[in-house]
Short mmCIF file of C-alpha atoms in Angstrom, two decimals:
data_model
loop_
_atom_site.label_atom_id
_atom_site.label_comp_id
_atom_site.label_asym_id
_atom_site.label_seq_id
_atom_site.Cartn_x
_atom_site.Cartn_y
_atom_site.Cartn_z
CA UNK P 1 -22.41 7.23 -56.46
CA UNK P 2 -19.78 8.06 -54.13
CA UNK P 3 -16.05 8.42 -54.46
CA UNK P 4 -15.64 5.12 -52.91
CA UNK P 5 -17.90 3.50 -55.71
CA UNK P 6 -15.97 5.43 -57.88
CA UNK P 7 -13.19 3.83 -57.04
CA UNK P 8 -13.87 0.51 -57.45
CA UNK P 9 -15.63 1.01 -60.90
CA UNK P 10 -12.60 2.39 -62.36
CA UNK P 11 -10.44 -0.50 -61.10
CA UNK P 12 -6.61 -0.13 -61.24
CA UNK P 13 -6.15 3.29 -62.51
CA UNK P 14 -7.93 4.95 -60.38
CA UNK P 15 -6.89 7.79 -57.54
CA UNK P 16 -7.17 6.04 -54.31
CA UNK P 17 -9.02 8.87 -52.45
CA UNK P 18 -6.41 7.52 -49.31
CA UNK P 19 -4.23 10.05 -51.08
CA UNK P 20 -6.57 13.44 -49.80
CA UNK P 21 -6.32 11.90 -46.27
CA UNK P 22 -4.43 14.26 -43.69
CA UNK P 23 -1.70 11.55 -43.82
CA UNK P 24 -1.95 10.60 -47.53
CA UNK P 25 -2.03 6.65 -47.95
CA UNK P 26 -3.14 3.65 -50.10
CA UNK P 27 -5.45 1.20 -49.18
CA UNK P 28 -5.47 -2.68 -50.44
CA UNK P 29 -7.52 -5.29 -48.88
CA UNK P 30 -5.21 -8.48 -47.59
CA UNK P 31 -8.55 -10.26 -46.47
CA UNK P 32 -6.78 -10.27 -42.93
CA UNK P 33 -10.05 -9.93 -41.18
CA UNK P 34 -8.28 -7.39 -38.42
CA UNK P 35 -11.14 -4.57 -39.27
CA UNK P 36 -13.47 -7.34 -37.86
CA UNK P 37 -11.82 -8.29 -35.18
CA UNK P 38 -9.25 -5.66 -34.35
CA UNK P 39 -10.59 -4.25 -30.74
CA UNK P 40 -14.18 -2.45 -29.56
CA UNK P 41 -15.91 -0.36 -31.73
CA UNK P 42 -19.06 0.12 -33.57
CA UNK P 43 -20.34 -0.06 -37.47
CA UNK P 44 -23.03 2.35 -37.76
CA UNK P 45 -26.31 0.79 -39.28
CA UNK P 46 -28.43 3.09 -41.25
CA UNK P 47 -32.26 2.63 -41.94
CA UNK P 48 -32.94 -0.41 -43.69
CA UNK P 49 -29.55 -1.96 -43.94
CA UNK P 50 -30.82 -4.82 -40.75
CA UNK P 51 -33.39 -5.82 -42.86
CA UNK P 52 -31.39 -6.28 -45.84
CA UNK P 53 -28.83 -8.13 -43.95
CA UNK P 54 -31.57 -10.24 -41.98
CA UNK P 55 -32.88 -11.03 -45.71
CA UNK P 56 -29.88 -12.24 -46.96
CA UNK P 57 -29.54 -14.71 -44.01
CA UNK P 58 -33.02 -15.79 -44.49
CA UNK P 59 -34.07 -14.54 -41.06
CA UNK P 60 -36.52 -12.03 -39.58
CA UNK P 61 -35.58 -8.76 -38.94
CA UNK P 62 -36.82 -9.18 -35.21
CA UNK P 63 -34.49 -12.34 -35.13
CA UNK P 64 -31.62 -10.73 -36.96
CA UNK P 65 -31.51 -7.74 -34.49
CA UNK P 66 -31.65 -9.94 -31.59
CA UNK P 67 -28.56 -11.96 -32.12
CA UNK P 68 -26.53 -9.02 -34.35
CA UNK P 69 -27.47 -5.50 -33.61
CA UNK P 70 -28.00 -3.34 -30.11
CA UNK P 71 -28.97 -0.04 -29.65
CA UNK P 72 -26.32 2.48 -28.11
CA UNK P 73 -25.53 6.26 -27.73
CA UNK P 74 -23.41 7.87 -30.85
CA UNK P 75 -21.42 10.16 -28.90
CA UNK P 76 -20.66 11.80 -32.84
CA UNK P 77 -24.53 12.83 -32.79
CA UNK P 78 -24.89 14.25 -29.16
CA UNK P 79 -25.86 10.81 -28.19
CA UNK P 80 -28.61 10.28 -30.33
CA UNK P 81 -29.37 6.37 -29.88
CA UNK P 82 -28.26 4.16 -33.24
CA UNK P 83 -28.35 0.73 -34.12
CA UNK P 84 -24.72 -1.22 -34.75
CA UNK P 85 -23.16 -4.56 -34.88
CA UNK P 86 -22.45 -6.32 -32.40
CA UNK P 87 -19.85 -7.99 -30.81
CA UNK P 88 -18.98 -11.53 -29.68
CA UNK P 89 -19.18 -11.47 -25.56
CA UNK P 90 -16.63 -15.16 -25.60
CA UNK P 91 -13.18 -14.29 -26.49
CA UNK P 92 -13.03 -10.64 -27.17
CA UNK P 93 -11.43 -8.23 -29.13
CA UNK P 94 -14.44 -7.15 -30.60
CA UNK P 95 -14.94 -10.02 -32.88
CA UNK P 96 -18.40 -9.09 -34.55
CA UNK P 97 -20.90 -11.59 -34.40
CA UNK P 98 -21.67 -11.84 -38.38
CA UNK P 99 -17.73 -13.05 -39.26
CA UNK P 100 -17.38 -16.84 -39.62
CA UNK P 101 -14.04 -18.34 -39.25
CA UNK P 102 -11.09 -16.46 -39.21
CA UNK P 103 -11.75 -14.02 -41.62
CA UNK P 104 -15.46 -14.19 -43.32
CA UNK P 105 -18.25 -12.44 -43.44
CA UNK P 106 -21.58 -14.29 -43.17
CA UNK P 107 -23.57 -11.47 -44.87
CA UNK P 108 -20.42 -9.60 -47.82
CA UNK P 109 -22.21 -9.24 -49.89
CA UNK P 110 -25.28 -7.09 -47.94
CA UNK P 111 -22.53 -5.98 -45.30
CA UNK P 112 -23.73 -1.89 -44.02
CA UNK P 113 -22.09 0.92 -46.25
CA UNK P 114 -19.71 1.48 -42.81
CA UNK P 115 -17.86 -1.94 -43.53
CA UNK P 116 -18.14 -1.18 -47.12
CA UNK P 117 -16.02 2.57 -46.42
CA UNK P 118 -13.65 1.22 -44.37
CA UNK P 119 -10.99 2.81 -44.45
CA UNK P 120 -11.92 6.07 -46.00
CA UNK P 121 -13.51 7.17 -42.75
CA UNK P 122 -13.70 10.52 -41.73
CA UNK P 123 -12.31 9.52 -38.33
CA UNK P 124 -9.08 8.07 -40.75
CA UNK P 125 -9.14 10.82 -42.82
CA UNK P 126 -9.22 13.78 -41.23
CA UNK P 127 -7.56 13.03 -38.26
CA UNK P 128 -3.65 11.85 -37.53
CA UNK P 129 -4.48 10.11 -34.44
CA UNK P 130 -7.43 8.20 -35.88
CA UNK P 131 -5.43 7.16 -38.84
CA UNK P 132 -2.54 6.23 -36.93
CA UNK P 133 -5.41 3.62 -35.03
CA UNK P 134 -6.46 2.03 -38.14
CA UNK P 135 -3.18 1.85 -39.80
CA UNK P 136 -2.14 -0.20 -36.60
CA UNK P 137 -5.14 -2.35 -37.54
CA UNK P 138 -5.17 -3.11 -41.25
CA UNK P 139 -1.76 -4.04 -42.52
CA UNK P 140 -3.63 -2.56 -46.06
CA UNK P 141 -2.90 1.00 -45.36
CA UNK P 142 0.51 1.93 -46.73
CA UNK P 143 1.68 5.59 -46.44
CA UNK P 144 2.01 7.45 -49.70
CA UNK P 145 4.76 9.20 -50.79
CA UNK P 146 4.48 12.93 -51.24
CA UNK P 147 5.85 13.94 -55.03
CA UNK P 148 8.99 15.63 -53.22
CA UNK P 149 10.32 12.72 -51.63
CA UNK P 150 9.27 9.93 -54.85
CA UNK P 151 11.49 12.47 -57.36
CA UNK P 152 14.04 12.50 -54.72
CA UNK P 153 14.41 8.88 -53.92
CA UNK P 154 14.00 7.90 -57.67
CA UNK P 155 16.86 9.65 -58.71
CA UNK P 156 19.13 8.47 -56.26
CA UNK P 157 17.97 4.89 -56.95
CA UNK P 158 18.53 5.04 -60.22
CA UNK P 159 22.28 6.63 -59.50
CA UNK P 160 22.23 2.90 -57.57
CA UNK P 161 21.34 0.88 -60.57
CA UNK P 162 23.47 2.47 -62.37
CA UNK P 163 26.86 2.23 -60.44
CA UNK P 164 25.32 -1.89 -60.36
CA UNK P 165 25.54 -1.85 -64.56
CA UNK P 166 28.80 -0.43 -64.91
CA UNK P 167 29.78 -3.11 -62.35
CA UNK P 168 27.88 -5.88 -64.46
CA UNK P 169 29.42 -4.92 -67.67
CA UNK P 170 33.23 -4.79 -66.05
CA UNK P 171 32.64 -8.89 -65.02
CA UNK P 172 29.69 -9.84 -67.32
CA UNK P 173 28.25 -12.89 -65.44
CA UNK P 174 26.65 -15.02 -67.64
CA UNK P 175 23.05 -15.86 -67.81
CA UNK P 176 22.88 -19.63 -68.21
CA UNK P 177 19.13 -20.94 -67.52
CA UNK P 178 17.34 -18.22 -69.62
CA UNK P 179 14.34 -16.98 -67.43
CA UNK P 180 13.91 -20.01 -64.77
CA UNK P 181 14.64 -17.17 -62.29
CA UNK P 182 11.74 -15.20 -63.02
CA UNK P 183 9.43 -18.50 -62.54
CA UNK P 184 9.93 -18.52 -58.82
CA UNK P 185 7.66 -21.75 -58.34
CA UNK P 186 10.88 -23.66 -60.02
CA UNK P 187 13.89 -21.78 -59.03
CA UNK P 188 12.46 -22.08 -55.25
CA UNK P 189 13.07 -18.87 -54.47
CA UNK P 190 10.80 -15.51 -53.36
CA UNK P 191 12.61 -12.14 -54.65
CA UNK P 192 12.27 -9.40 -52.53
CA UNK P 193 12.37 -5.76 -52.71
CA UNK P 194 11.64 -2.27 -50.96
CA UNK P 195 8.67 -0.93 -51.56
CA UNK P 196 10.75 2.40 -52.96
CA UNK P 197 11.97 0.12 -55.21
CA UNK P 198 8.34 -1.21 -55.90
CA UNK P 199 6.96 2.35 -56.40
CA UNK P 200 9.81 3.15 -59.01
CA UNK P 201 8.97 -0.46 -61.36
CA UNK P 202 5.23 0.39 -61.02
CA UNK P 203 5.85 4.30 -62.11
CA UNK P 204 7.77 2.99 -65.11
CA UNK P 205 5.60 0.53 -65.79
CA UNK P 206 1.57 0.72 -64.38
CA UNK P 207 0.27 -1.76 -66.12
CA UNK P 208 0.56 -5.53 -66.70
CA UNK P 209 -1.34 -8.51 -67.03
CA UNK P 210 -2.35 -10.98 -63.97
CA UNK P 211 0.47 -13.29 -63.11
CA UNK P 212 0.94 -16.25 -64.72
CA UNK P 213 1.36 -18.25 -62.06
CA UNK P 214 0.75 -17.86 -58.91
CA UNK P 215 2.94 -15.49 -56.79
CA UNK P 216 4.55 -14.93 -59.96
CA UNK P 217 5.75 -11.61 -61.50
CA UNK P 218 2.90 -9.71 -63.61
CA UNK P 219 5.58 -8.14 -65.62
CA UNK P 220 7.07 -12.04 -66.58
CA UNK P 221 5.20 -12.69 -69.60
CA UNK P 222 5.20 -15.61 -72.17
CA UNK P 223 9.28 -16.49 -70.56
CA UNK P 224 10.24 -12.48 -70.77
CA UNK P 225 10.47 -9.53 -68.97
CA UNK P 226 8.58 -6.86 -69.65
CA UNK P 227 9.81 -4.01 -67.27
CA UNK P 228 13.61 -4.48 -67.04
CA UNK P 229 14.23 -0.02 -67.07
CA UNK P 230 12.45 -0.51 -63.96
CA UNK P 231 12.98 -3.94 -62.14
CA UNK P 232 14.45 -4.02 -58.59
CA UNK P 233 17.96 -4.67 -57.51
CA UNK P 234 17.31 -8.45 -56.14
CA UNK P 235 16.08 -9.18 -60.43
CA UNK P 236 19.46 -7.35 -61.57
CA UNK P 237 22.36 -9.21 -59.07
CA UNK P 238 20.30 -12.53 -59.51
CA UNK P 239 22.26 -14.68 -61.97
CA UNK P 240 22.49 -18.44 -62.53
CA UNK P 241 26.80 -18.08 -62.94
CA UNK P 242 28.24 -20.18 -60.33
CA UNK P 243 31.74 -18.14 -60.56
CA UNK P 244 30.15 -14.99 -59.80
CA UNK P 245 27.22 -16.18 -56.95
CA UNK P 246 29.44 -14.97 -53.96
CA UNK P 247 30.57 -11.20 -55.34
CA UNK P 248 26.88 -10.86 -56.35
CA UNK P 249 25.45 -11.52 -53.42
CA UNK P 250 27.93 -9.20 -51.68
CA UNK P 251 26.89 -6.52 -54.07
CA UNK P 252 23.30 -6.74 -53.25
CA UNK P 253 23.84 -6.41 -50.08
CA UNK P 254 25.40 -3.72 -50.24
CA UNK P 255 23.37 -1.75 -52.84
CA UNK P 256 20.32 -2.75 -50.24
CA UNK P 257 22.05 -0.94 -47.47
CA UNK P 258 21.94 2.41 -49.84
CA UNK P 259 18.63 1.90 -50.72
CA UNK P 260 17.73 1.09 -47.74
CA UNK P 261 19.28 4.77 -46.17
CA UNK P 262 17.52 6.23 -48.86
CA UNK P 263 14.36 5.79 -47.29
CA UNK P 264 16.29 6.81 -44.00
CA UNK P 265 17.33 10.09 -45.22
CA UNK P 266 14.26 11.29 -47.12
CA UNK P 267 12.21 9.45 -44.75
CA UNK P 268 10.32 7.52 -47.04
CA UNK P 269 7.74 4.90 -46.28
CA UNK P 270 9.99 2.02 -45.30
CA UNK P 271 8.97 -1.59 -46.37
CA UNK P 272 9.68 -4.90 -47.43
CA UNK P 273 8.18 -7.84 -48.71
CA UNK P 274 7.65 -9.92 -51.99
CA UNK P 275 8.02 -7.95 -55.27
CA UNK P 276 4.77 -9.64 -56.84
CA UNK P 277 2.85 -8.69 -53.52
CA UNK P 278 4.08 -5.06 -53.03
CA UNK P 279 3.12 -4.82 -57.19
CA UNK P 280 -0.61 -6.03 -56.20
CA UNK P 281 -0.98 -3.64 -53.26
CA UNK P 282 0.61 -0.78 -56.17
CA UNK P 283 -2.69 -2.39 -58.36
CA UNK P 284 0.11 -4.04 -60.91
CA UNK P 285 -1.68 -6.66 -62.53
CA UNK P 286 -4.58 -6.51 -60.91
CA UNK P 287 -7.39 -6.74 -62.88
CA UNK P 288 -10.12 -4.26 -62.76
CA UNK P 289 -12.90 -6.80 -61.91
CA UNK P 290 -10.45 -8.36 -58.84
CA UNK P 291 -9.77 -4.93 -57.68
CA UNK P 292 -13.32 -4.21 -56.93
CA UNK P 293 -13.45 -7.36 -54.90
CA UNK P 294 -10.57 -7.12 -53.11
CA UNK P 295 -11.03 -3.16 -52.27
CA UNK P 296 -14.62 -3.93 -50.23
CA UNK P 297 -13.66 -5.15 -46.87
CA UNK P 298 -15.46 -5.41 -43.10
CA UNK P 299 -15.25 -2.48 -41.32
CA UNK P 300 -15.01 -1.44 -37.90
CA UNK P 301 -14.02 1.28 -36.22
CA UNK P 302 -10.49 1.58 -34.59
#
């Protein structure tokens, strides 16, 4: 079994082996379909892995390496000749022939153990330059954090929430509609956050259940939250009291800006996006089972 396997068996509590790269990083599969598609390249094919794939698509092994598979130099072997995918002639990029659509692959589920790697490469992980290609590809890799820079940040964000509770307490706006806000599907609203601020919630709290909804927060459950020490600035300057909507909003701005030259200063991985999302890629209420599916993605090289 390798570590890869490894990975995926353990599900959301496991060490993503990103973080022994050269540049240390995360990996979460969006399903984007870019490591298909995303310029030339080759996937390797190692001894019987076109006749398991010609099996699965009920075809001949002759047939199967006729339409998907040439023979080429591996200039990583001295030029030893190798089978590998190919790619589409029409169109280009280096669309491989076996994806379907945008974004499927015809054969997942017997795809080669190069797609199945992806992106725990050595070409990714032991060189800058090579990483720096594939993280231009796959809008899965996030950089991780080194331990320096998360105690740093952390402790300056939480010198942030905490100038934002004195300020709460002095005006005490008043919480009228009693959770709507966390259902986002009926306040009509998507809350955003950093993903510093993501990192902090998901070291204070790892674990959650899935979402009950969808694009919901995993850490909403049964109409309460479950992870308010840690919770991001847009959940504590979001309140339902018309008097106070205005001053709030100014105040989150604000606080944003500091957070936001947190990351500046320490030069920590900068991002933003949904807080549900950035949880997921953080394996928040993930479950084990949809982690290994999600993890396994088409590879190609960058």
């Amino acid at each position: 079994m390798t570590e890869f396997d490894e990975v995926q068996n353990l599900g959301a509590m496991a060490v993503d082996p990103g973080s022994k790269g050269v540049v240390p990083f995360r990996f979460s599969c969006h399903r984007c379909g870019h490591c298909c598609t995303g310029g030339e390249g080759h996937v390797w094919l190692d001894q019987g892995e076109a006749e398991r794939m010609a099996e699965f698509l009920g075809m001949t092994a002759d047939a199967f390496r006729r339409m998907h598979v040439r023979t080429v130099p591996d200039p990583n072997r001295g030029g030893e000749l190798r089978e590998t995918l190919r790619e589409r002639e029409e169109g280009g990029g280096g669309r491989c022939t076996l994806l379907e659509g945008r974004n499927d692959c015809s054969v997942y589920t017997a795809r080669p153990e190069h797609c199945r790697t992806f992106p725990y490469w050595p070409s990714v992980m032991e060189d800058e330059a090579g990483f720096e290609r594939a993280r231009g590809t796959c809008p899965g890799i996030r950089l991780e954090p080194t331990s320096a820079q998360r105690e740093a940040a952390f402790a300056r964000l939480e010198a942030i929430y905490a100038e934002l509770e004195e300020l709460l307490a002095a005006v005490r706006p008043v919480c009228i509609a009693r959770g709507v806000c966390c259902r986002f599907e009926e306040a009509d609203h998507v809350l955003y956050s950093t993903g510093l601020e993501a990192d902090y919630a998901a070291a204070k709290k790892p674990v959650a259940p899935a979402p009950e909804a969808e694009g919901r927060c995993p850490y909403h459950v049964a109409g309460r939250c479950t992870a308010r020490e840690g919770r991001p600035l847009g959940c504590r300057t979001y309140y339902c009291d018309p008097t106070l909507q205005d001053a709030l909003e100014a105040t989150h701005e604000r606080l944003l800006g500091e957070i936001r030259q947190i990351e500046r200063d320490l030069d920590y991985p900068a991002s933003y996006a949904p807080f549900p999302a950035l949880l997921a890629d953080r394996n928040v209420g993930v479950h084990a089972a949809t982690l290994t599916h999600e993890t396994q993605t088409e590879g190609r090289t960058p």
